[in-house]
Short mmCIF file of C-alpha atoms in Angstrom, two decimals:
data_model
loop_
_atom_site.label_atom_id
_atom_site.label_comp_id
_atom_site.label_asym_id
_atom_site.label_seq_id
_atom_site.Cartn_x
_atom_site.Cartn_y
_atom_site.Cartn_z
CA UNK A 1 -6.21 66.10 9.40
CA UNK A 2 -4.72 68.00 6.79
CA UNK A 3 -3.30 69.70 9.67
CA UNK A 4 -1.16 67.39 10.88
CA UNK A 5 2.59 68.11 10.04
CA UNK A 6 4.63 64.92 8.35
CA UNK A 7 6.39 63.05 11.15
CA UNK A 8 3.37 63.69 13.40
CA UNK A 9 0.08 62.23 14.65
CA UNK A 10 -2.84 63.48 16.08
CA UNK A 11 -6.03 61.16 17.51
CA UNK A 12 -9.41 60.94 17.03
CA UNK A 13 -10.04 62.84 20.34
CA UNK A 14 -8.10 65.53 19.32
CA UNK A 15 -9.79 65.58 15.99
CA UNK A 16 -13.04 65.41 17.00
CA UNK A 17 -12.53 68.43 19.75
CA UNK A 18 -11.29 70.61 16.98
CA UNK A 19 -14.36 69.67 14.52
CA UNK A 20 -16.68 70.30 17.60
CA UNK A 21 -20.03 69.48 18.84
CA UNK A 22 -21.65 66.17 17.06
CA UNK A 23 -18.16 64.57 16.48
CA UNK A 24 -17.27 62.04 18.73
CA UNK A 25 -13.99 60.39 18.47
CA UNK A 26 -16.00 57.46 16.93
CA UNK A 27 -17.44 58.92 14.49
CA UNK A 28 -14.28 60.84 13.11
CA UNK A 29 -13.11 56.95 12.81
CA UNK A 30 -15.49 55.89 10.61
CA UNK A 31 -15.80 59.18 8.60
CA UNK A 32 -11.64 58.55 8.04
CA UNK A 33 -12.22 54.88 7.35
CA UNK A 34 -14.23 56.06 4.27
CA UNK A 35 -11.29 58.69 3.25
CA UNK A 36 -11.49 58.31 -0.78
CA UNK A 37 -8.23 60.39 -1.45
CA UNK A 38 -6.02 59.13 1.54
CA UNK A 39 -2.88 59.20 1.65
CA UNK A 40 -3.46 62.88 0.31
CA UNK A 41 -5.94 63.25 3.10
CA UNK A 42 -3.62 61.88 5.81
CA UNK A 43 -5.80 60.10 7.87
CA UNK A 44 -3.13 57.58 8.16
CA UNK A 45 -1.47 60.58 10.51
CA UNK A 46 -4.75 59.49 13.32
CA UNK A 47 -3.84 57.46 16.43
CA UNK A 48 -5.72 56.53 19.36
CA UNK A 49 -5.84 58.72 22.22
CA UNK A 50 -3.08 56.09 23.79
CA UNK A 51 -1.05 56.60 20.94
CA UNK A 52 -1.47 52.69 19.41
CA UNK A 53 -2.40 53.01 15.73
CA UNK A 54 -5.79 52.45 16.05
CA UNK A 55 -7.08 51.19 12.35
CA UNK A 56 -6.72 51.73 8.76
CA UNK A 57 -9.40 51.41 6.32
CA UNK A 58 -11.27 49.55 8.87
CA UNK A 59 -7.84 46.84 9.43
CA UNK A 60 -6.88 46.69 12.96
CA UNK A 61 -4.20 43.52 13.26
CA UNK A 62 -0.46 44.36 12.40
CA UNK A 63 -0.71 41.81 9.79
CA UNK A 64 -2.97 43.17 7.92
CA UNK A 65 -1.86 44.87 4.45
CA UNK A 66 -3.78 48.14 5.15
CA UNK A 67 -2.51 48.18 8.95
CA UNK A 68 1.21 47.51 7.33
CA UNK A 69 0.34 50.26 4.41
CA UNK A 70 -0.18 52.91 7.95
CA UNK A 71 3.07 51.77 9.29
CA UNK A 72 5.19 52.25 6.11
CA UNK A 73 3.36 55.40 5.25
CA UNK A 74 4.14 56.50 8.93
CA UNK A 75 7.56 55.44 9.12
CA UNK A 76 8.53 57.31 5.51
CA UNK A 77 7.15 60.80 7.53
CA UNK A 78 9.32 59.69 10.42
CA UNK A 79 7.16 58.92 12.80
CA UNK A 80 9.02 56.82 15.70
CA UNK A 81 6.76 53.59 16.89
CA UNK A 82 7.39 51.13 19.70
CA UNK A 83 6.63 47.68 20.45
CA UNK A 84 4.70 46.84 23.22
CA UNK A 85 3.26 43.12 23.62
CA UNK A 86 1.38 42.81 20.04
CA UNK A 87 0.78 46.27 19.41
CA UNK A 88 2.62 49.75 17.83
CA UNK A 89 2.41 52.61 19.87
CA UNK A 90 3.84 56.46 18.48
CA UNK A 91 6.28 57.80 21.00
CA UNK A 92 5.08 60.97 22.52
CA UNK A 93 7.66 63.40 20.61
CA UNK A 94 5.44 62.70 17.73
CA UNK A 95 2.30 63.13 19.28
CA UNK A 96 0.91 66.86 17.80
CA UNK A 97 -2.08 68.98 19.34
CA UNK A 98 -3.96 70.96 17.60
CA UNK A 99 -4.24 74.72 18.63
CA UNK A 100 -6.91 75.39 21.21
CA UNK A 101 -8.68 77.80 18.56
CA UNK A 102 -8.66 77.08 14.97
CA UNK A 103 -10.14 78.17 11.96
CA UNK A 104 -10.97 75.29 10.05
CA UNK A 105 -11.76 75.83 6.08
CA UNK A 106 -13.63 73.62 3.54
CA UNK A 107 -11.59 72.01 1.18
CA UNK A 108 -13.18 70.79 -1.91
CA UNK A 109 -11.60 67.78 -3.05
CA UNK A 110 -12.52 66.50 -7.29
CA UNK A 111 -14.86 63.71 -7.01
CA UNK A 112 -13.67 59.99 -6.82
#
């Protein structure tokens, strides 16, 4: 997710194609709901595959504080959201793909 440029988004399908076999889009949601050292791990940059926000930290209403701590951290990058009935979706300009091949690297992070 590190990835992801600022002012974009990427989803959990697209995240768990590029990690490969074993990941489902599922379980790249709950590894990110566990993220110790977002926002510098940006896994508030990870949408659904319909562009909605999905969750944050496990919040999925609007109302929330951690759903509203996604939007403002989304909105500083410049991400563009829409209404639509009771939810946020990302506009599609901001939508960003990973590369078809990659070459993913292990960051260590310090302990938390």
């Amino acid at each position: 997710v590190c990835l992801i440029p600022q002012g974009r988004v990427s989803s959990y399908v697209e995240v768990s194609r590029v990690l490969g076999q074993g990941w489902s889009p599922r379980s790249v949601g709950q590894a990110l709901k566990r993220n110790p050292h977002a926002p510098v791990v940006p896994c508030h940059r990870i949408v659904r595959a319909d562009r909605s926000l999905g969750g944050y930290f496990g919040a999925t209403c609007l109302e929330d504080g951690q759903m509203q701590a996604k939007v403002r951290l989304l909105e500083e990058e410049g991400v563009v959201m829409e209404r639509k009935q009771d939810s946020l979706f990302v506009k599609p300009e901001c939508f960003w793909h990973f590369p078809q091949t990659i070459e993913l690297e292990a960051v260590i992070l310090p302990p938390v």
